[in-house]
Short mmCIF file of C-alpha atoms in Angstrom, two decimals:
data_model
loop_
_atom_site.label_atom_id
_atom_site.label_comp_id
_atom_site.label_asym_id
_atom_site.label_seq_id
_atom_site.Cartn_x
_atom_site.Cartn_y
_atom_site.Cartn_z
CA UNK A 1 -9.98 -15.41 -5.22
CA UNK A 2 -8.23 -12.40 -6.31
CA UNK A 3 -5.01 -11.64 -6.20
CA UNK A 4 -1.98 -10.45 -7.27
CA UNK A 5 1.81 -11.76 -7.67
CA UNK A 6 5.12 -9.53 -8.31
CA UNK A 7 7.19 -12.84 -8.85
CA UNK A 8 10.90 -11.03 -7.87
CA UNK A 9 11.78 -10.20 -5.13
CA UNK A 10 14.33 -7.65 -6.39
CA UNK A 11 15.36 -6.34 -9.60
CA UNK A 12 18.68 -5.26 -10.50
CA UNK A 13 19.28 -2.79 -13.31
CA UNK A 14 22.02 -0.29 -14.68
CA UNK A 15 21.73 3.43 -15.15
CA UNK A 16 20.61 4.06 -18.53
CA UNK A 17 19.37 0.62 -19.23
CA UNK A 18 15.11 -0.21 -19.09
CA UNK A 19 13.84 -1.92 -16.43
CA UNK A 20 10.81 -3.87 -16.10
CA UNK A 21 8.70 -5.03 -12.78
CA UNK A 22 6.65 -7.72 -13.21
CA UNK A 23 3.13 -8.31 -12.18
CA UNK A 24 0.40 -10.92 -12.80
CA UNK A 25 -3.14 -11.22 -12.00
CA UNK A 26 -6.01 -13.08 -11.16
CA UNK A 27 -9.09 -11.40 -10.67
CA UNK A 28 -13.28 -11.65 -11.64
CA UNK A 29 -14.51 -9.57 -13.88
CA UNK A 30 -12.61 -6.53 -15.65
CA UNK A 31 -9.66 -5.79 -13.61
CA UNK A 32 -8.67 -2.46 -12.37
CA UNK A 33 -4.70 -2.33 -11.68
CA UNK A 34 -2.36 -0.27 -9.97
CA UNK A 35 1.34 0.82 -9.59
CA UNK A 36 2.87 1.83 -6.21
CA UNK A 37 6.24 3.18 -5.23
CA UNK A 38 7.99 3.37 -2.13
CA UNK A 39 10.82 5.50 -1.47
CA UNK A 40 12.58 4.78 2.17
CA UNK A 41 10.98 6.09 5.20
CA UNK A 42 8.33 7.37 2.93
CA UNK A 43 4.55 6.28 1.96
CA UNK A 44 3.53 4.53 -1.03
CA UNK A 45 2.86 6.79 -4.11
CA UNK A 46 0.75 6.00 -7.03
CA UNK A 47 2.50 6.10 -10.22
CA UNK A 48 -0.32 4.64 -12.31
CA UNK A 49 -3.41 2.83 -12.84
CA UNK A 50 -5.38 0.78 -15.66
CA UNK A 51 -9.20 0.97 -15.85
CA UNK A 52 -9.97 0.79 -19.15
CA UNK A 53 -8.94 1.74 -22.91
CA UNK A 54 -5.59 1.78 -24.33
CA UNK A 55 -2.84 -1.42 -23.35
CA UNK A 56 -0.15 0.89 -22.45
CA UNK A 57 -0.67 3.17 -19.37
CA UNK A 58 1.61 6.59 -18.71
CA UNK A 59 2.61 7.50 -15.29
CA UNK A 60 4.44 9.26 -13.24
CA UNK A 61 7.99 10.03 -13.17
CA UNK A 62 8.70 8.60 -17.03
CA UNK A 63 7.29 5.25 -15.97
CA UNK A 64 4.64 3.24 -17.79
CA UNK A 65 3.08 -0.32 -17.54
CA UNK A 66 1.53 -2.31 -20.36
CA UNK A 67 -2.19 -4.50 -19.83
CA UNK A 68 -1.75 -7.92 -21.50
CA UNK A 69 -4.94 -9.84 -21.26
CA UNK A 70 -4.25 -12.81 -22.47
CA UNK A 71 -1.09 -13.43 -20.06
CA UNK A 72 -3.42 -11.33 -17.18
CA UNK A 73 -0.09 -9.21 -16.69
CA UNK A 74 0.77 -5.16 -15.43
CA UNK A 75 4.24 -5.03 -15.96
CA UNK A 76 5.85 -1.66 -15.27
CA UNK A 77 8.66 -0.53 -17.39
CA UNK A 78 10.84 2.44 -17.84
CA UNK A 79 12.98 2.97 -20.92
CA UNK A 80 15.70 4.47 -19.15
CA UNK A 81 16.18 4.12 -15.18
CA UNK A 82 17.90 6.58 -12.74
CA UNK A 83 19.31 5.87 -9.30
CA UNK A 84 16.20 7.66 -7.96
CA UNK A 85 14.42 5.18 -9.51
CA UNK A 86 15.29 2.97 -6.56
CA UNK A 87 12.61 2.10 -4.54
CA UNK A 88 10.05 -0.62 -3.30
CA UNK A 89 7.44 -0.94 -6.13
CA UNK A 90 3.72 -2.70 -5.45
CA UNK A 91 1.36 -4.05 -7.95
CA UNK A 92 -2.41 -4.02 -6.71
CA UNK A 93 -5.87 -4.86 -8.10
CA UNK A 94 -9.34 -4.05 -7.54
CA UNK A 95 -11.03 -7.20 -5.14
CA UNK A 96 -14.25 -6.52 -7.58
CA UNK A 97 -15.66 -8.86 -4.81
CA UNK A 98 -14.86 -7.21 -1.75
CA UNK A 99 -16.30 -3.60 -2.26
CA UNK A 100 -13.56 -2.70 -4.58
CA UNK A 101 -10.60 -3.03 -1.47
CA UNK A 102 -7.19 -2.93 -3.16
CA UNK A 103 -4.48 -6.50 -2.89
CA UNK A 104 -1.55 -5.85 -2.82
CA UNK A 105 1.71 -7.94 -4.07
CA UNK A 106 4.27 -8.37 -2.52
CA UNK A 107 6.45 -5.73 -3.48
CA UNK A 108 9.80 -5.64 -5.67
CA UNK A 109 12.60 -4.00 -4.81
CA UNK A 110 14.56 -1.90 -7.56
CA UNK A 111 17.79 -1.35 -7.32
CA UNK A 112 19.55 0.59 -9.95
CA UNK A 113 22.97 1.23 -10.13
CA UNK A 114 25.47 4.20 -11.65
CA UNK B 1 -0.79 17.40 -3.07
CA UNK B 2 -2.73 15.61 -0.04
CA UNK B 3 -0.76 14.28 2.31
CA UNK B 4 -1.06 11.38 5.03
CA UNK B 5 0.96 12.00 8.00
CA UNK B 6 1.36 8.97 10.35
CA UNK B 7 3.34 9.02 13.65
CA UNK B 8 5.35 7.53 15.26
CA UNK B 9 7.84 6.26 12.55
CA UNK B 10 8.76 3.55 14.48
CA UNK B 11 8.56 2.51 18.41
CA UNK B 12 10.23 -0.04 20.42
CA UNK B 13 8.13 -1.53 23.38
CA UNK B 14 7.77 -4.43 26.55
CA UNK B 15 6.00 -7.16 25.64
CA UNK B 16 2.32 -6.54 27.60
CA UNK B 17 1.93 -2.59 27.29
CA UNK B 18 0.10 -1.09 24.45
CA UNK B 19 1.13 1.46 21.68
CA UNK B 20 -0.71 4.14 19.97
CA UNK B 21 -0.31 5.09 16.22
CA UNK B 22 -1.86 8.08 14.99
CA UNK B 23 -2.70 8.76 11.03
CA UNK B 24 -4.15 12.22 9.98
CA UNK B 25 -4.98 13.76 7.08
CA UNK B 26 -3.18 16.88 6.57
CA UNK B 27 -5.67 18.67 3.73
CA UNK B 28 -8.22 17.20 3.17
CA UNK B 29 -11.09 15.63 5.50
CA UNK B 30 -11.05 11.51 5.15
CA UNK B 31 -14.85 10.06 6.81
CA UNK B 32 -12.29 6.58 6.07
CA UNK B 33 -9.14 5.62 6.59
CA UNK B 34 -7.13 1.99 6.08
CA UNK B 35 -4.82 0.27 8.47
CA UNK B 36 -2.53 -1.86 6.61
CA UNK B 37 -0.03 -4.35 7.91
CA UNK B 38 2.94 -5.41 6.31
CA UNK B 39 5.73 -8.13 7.22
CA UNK B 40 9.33 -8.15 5.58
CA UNK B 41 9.28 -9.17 1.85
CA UNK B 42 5.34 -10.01 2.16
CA UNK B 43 2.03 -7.47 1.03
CA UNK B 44 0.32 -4.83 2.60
CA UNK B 45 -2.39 -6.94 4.20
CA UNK B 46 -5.68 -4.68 5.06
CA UNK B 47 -6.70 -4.90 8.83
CA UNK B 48 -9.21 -2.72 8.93
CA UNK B 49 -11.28 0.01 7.75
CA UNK B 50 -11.61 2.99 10.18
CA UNK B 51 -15.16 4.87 9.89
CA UNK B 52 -15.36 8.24 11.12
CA UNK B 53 -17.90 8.63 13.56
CA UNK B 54 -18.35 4.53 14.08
CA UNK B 55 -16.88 1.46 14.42
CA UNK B 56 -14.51 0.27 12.27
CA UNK B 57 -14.63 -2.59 9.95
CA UNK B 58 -12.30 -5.49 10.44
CA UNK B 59 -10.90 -7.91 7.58
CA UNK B 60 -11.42 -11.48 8.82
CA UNK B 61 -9.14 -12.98 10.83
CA UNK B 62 -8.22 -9.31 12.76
CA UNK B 63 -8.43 -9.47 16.44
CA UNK B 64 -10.77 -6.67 17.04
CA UNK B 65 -9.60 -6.13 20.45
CA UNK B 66 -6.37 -6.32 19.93
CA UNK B 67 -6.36 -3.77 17.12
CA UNK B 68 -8.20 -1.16 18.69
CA UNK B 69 -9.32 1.66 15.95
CA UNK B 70 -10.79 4.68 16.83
CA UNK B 71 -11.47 7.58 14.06
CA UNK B 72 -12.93 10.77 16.44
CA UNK B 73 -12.78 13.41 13.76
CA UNK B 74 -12.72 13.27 10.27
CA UNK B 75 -8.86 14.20 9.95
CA UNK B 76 -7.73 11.61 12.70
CA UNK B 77 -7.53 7.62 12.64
CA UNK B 78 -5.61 5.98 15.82
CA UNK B 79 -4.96 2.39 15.75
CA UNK B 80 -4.25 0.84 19.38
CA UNK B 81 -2.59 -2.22 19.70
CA UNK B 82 -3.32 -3.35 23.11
CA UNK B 83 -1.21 -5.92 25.48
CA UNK B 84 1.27 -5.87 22.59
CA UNK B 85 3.47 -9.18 22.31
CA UNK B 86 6.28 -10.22 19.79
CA UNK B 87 4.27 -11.46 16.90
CA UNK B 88 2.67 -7.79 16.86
CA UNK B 89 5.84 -6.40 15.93
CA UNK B 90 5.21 -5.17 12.37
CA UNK B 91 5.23 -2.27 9.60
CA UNK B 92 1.73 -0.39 9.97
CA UNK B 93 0.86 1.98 7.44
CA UNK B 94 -2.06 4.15 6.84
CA UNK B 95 -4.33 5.78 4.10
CA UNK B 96 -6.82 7.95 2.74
CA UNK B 97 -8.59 9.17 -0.08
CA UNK B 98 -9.78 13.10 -0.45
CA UNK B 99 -13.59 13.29 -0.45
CA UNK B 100 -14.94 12.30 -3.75
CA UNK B 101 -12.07 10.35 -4.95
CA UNK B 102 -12.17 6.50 -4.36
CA UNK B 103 -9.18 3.53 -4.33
CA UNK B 104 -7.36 5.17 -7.67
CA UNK B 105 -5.96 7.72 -5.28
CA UNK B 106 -4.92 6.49 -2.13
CA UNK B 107 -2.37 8.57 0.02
CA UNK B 108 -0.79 6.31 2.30
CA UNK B 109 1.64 7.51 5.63
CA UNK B 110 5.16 6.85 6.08
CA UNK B 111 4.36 3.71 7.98
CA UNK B 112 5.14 2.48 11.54
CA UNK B 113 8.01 -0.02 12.68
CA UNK B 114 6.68 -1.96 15.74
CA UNK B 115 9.21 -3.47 17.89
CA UNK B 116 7.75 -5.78 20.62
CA UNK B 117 10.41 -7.03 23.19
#
């Protein structure tokens, strides 16, 4: 089955310091991977996707997540985070099997502090 | 950019009555829209996928008359949930993709609280 896992719950990070948000996979077939972020009382916006071609993926607002293959992973990472920065973030791949519907993880929540 | 307005932001109601949540598409015309549900610390779960014009589809294990979908014009998706009870009480959110664009470019709503007393 596919699916997807964002194995924190929450992430803590200083201002100024990178962050990552960890995602893993498991999907058939080439996988097609998304970022999501949710700012309160607001809907999820895309930051960034992976289809094909180069490992590491540019998104919005300075963020950026790298394909790994062999360890089926989408982390997203930032080299230096902001307190806007906080939000809920969502990992989600292509079900190739389902008519291409997107599954979700459960979310991560990012907390970065001044 | 498009935008995916979904009201009400939240709503607090007796267990029994039913509550309406609306999802529109503010520029652009959407033939389909999603219904997601989504419980504390847990994934957006797909219920559904509203069809303008016809009936929706429903994921398995979605109570089709409980969830009541109806998507009369191609910039407005209204998900019902009829004879509401506590274990209905949920985050509902929305989306929608401009014409021509497919799941790379989702624009989901704000989302719903449900409250079921």
């Amino acid at each position: 089955a596919q699916s997807v896992a964002q194995p924190e719950d929450q992430v803590n990070v200083a201002e100024g310091n990178p962050l990552t948000v960890k995602c893993t996979y498991s999907v058939s077939g080439n996988p097609y991977l998304f970022w999501y972020v949710q700012y309160p009382n607001r809907g999820l916006q895309f930051l960034l996707k992976y289809i094909t071609g180069d490992n590491l993926v540019k998104g919005s607002y300075g963020f950026e997540a790298e394909f790994n293959k062999s360890q089926t992973s989408f982390h997203l990472k930032k080299p230096s985070a902001l307190v806007s920065d906080s939000a809920l973030y969502f990992c989600a791949v292509r079900d190739n099997n389902q008519g291409g519907k997107l599954i979700f993880g459960q979310g991560t929540e990012l907390s970065v502090k001044p | 950019g498009a935008v995916v307005s979904q009201h009400p932001s939240w709503v607090i109601c007796k267990s029994g009555t039913s509550v309406k949540i609306e999802c529109r598409s503010l520029d652009f015309q959407a033939t389909t829209m999603f219904w997601y549900r989504q419980f504390p610390k847990q994934s957006l779960m797909l219920m559904a996928t509203s069809n303008e014009g016809s009936k929706a589809t429903y994921e398995q294990g979605v109570e089709k008359d409980k969830f009541l979908i109806n998507h009369a014009s191609l910039t407005l998706s209204t998900l019902t949930v009829t004879s509401a009870h506590p274990e209905d009480s949920s985050f509902y959110i929305c989306s929608a993709h401009p014409p021509g664009q497919g799941w790379e470019k989702l624009f989901f709503g704000s989302g719903t609280q449900l409250s079921v007393l």
